[in-house]
Amino acid sequence: MNSRERILSTVRQNQPISVALPLVTPPDPVAPLSDTFCKGVERIGGQVIRVQDPGRITAYVREAFGPEMDWVSAVDGLAGTRQLDQNLHRGHTLATVELAICAGHFGVAENGAIWVTDDSLPHRALPFLCQHLGLVVAESALVATMHDAYRLLDGRTFDYGVFIAGPSKTADIEQSLVIGAHGPRSLTVFLLADSL
């Protein structure tokens, strides 16, 4: 027996006793999910705009970014000022996108994260290469915790999926926080009212 086999044999003989994972029961939310979600998004550097109608998003973009803003939309029924090639193969061609608005499947109230998959994106690089990012999520699609989020995803498969939480951020040991260092400089979440 060589030294490698001896080490592996020793490790196999000295395994800890297997213990089942604890069942975690998250507490019931004390505030409405939408209020908790809005606070979560703001806490991580984003902002939430509540909208009754997706058409209000276009008006907001004009007001907040100016009428000359060149922006793209990956949301059905919401047309940006610029069209993206639906057959995008090279992500770096998105580097000139100033503002991108994408659809989120659901949001997580406890941390302000939004689940986005490739079926709602023309290219998976879009939410990370744009200067400003807008995500649209329905108020009825909010869940309380990440435990709830993973239960929603249990058993489903995706080619690509990501939780996006806030604009890009980085910090160093001297506690200098930089927003927009590696991705979008801002995140705006458009929270669609349940009445839609």
Short mmCIF file of C-alpha atoms in Angstrom, two decimals:
data_model
loop_
_atom_site.label_atom_id
_atom_site.label_comp_id
_atom_site.label_asym_id
_atom_site.label_seq_id
_atom_site.Cartn_x
_atom_site.Cartn_y
_atom_site.Cartn_z
CA MET A 1 0.00 0.00 0.00
CA ASN A 2 1.52 3.34 -1.03
CA SER A 3 1.22 6.52 1.05
CA ARG A 4 -1.76 7.84 -0.95
CA GLU A 5 -3.77 4.67 -0.39
CA ARG A 6 -2.79 4.64 3.29
CA ILE A 7 -4.00 8.24 3.75
CA LEU A 8 -7.30 7.59 1.96
CA SER A 9 -7.86 4.41 3.96
CA THR A 10 -7.28 6.28 7.21
CA VAL A 11 -9.69 9.03 6.15
CA ARG A 12 -12.39 6.47 5.24
CA GLN A 13 -12.04 4.81 8.67
CA ASN A 14 -12.34 8.08 10.55
CA GLN A 15 -15.51 9.60 9.10
CA PRO A 16 -17.79 11.54 11.44
CA ILE A 17 -21.23 10.15 12.20
CA SER A 18 -23.73 11.26 9.58
CA VAL A 19 -26.35 13.64 10.98
CA ALA A 20 -29.50 14.72 9.16
CA LEU A 21 -29.79 18.39 8.25
CA PRO A 22 -32.04 20.34 10.60
CA LEU A 23 -35.48 21.36 9.41
CA VAL A 24 -35.58 25.13 9.20
CA THR A 25 -38.91 26.80 9.70
CA PRO A 26 -38.59 30.47 8.85
CA PRO A 27 -40.67 32.84 10.94
CA ASP A 28 -43.84 34.27 9.45
CA PRO A 29 -43.21 37.70 7.94
CA VAL A 30 -44.25 40.55 10.25
CA ALA A 31 -44.74 43.10 7.45
CA PRO A 32 -46.31 42.73 4.01
CA LEU A 33 -43.85 40.99 1.67
CA SER A 34 -43.80 43.96 -0.70
CA ASP A 35 -42.71 46.35 2.09
CA THR A 36 -39.99 43.97 3.28
CA PHE A 37 -38.83 43.45 -0.32
CA CYS A 38 -38.63 47.21 -0.99
CA LYS A 39 -36.57 47.74 2.16
CA GLY A 40 -34.30 44.84 1.18
CA VAL A 41 -33.64 46.27 -2.29
CA GLU A 42 -32.95 49.75 -0.88
CA ARG A 43 -30.65 48.33 1.82
CA ILE A 44 -28.41 46.79 -0.86
CA GLY A 45 -28.20 49.95 -2.98
CA GLY A 46 -31.13 49.60 -5.38
CA GLN A 47 -34.42 51.41 -5.68
CA VAL A 48 -37.97 50.19 -6.16
CA ILE A 49 -40.55 51.88 -8.38
CA ARG A 50 -44.07 50.57 -7.90
CA VAL A 51 -46.01 50.53 -11.16
CA GLN A 52 -49.60 49.69 -12.01
CA ASP A 53 -48.92 49.41 -15.73
CA PRO A 54 -45.77 48.31 -17.59
CA GLY A 55 -46.23 51.39 -19.81
CA ARG A 56 -45.28 53.49 -16.78
CA ILE A 57 -41.76 52.03 -17.04
CA THR A 58 -41.16 53.87 -20.33
CA ALA A 59 -42.33 57.13 -18.74
CA TYR A 60 -40.03 56.55 -15.76
CA VAL A 61 -37.03 55.93 -18.04
CA ARG A 62 -37.67 59.21 -19.86
CA GLU A 63 -38.03 61.11 -16.58
CA ALA A 64 -35.08 59.56 -14.75
CA PHE A 65 -32.57 59.18 -17.61
CA GLY A 66 -33.75 61.82 -20.09
CA PRO A 67 -35.59 61.48 -23.38
CA GLU A 68 -32.35 60.83 -25.29
CA MET A 69 -31.54 57.66 -23.33
CA ASP A 70 -30.83 54.72 -25.63
CA TRP A 71 -32.12 51.61 -23.82
CA VAL A 72 -33.05 48.00 -24.48
CA SER A 73 -35.85 45.85 -23.13
CA ALA A 74 -35.98 42.09 -22.72
CA VAL A 75 -39.53 42.30 -21.31
CA ASP A 76 -42.46 41.17 -23.45
CA GLY A 77 -44.72 44.08 -24.34
CA LEU A 78 -42.17 46.73 -23.35
CA ALA A 79 -40.25 48.22 -26.25
CA GLY A 80 -36.96 49.99 -25.67
CA THR A 81 -35.48 52.55 -28.05
CA ARG A 82 -32.99 49.98 -29.35
CA GLN A 83 -33.58 46.43 -30.54
CA LEU A 84 -31.26 43.59 -29.65
CA ASP A 85 -30.38 40.85 -32.07
CA GLN A 86 -32.24 37.75 -30.86
CA ASN A 87 -29.35 35.59 -32.07
CA LEU A 88 -26.66 37.14 -29.90
CA HIS A 89 -23.64 34.89 -29.61
CA ARG A 90 -20.98 37.26 -28.37
CA GLY A 91 -21.73 38.99 -25.08
CA HIS A 92 -19.17 41.75 -25.52
CA THR A 93 -21.38 43.31 -28.21
CA LEU A 94 -23.64 44.37 -25.31
CA ALA A 95 -20.93 46.59 -23.80
CA THR A 96 -22.52 49.73 -25.27
CA VAL A 97 -25.91 49.14 -23.60
CA GLU A 98 -26.57 52.04 -21.27
CA LEU A 99 -29.81 50.75 -19.71
CA ALA A 100 -31.27 47.25 -19.91
CA ILE A 101 -34.65 46.25 -18.53
CA CYS A 102 -35.14 42.52 -17.95
CA ALA A 103 -37.88 40.34 -16.48
CA GLY A 104 -37.45 38.61 -13.14
CA HIS A 105 -39.37 35.46 -12.27
CA PHE A 106 -39.73 36.21 -8.55
CA GLY A 107 -38.22 38.31 -5.79
CA VAL A 108 -37.05 37.40 -2.30
CA ALA A 109 -38.29 39.75 0.42
CA GLU A 110 -35.61 39.06 3.05
CA ASN A 111 -32.68 40.18 0.87
CA GLY A 112 -34.09 41.93 -2.20
CA ALA A 113 -32.75 39.30 -4.63
CA ILE A 114 -34.52 38.60 -7.93
CA TRP A 115 -34.36 35.29 -9.82
CA VAL A 116 -33.56 35.72 -13.54
CA THR A 117 -33.10 32.92 -16.07
CA ASP A 118 -31.90 32.73 -19.64
CA ASP A 119 -35.43 32.21 -20.97
CA SER A 120 -36.10 35.90 -20.23
CA LEU A 121 -32.77 37.19 -21.60
CA PRO A 122 -31.49 37.54 -25.16
CA HIS A 123 -28.01 36.88 -23.71
CA ARG A 124 -27.01 35.97 -20.18
CA ALA A 125 -24.38 38.74 -20.13
CA LEU A 126 -26.94 41.52 -20.62
CA PRO A 127 -27.70 42.24 -16.92
CA PHE A 128 -23.99 42.44 -16.14
CA LEU A 129 -22.61 44.50 -19.03
CA CYS A 130 -25.13 47.34 -19.04
CA GLN A 131 -24.42 50.56 -17.14
CA HIS A 132 -27.85 50.61 -15.48
CA LEU A 133 -30.17 47.66 -14.88
CA GLY A 134 -33.92 47.53 -14.45
CA LEU A 135 -35.68 44.36 -13.34
CA VAL A 136 -39.44 43.86 -13.58
CA VAL A 137 -41.09 41.56 -11.05
CA ALA A 138 -44.73 41.10 -10.07
CA GLU A 139 -45.73 41.82 -6.49
CA SER A 140 -47.60 38.49 -6.51
CA ALA A 141 -44.29 36.74 -7.31
CA LEU A 142 -42.58 37.69 -4.05
CA VAL A 143 -41.52 35.05 -1.53
CA ALA A 144 -40.46 35.65 2.05
CA THR A 145 -37.07 33.91 2.30
CA MET A 146 -34.36 32.15 0.33
CA HIS A 147 -35.73 28.88 1.77
CA ASP A 148 -39.01 29.64 -0.02
CA ALA A 149 -37.11 30.57 -3.18
CA TYR A 150 -35.22 27.28 -3.26
CA ARG A 151 -38.44 25.37 -2.64
CA LEU A 152 -39.87 27.08 -5.75
CA LEU A 153 -36.82 25.99 -7.75
CA ASP A 154 -36.72 22.44 -6.38
CA GLY A 155 -36.80 19.86 -9.14
CA ARG A 156 -36.67 22.41 -11.96
CA THR A 157 -33.71 22.69 -14.30
CA PHE A 158 -32.37 25.74 -16.08
CA ASP A 159 -29.60 26.26 -18.59
CA TYR A 160 -28.75 29.42 -16.68
CA GLY A 161 -30.22 31.13 -13.63
CA VAL A 162 -28.98 33.79 -11.24
CA PHE A 163 -30.17 35.74 -8.21
CA ILE A 164 -29.44 39.42 -8.81
CA ALA A 165 -29.30 41.59 -5.71
CA GLY A 166 -28.53 45.27 -6.07
CA PRO A 167 -26.08 47.07 -8.33
CA SER A 168 -22.52 45.84 -8.66
CA LYS A 169 -20.50 46.44 -5.48
CA THR A 170 -17.02 45.82 -4.16
CA ALA A 171 -15.28 46.81 -0.96
CA ASP A 172 -11.80 46.52 0.47
CA ILE A 173 -10.38 45.99 3.92
CA GLU A 174 -10.35 49.75 4.50
CA GLN A 175 -14.15 49.66 4.17
CA SER A 176 -14.30 51.70 0.97
CA LEU A 177 -17.45 50.65 -0.88
CA VAL A 178 -17.49 51.15 -4.64
CA ILE A 179 -20.79 50.86 -6.52
CA GLY A 180 -20.68 49.78 -10.16
CA ALA A 181 -17.13 48.48 -10.17
CA HIS A 182 -17.77 45.25 -12.06
CA GLY A 183 -21.24 45.68 -13.52
CA PRO A 184 -24.31 47.92 -13.42
CA ARG A 185 -23.92 51.20 -11.56
CA SER A 186 -27.57 51.20 -10.54
CA LEU A 187 -30.47 48.80 -10.10
CA THR A 188 -34.09 49.84 -10.40
CA VAL A 189 -36.73 47.24 -9.59
CA PHE A 190 -40.12 47.85 -11.17
CA LEU A 191 -42.62 46.17 -8.86
CA LEU A 192 -45.83 45.44 -10.77
CA ALA A 193 -49.02 45.71 -8.76
CA ASP A 194 -51.03 42.54 -8.15
CA SER A 195 -54.04 44.00 -9.97
CA LEU A 196 -52.38 43.31 -13.36
#
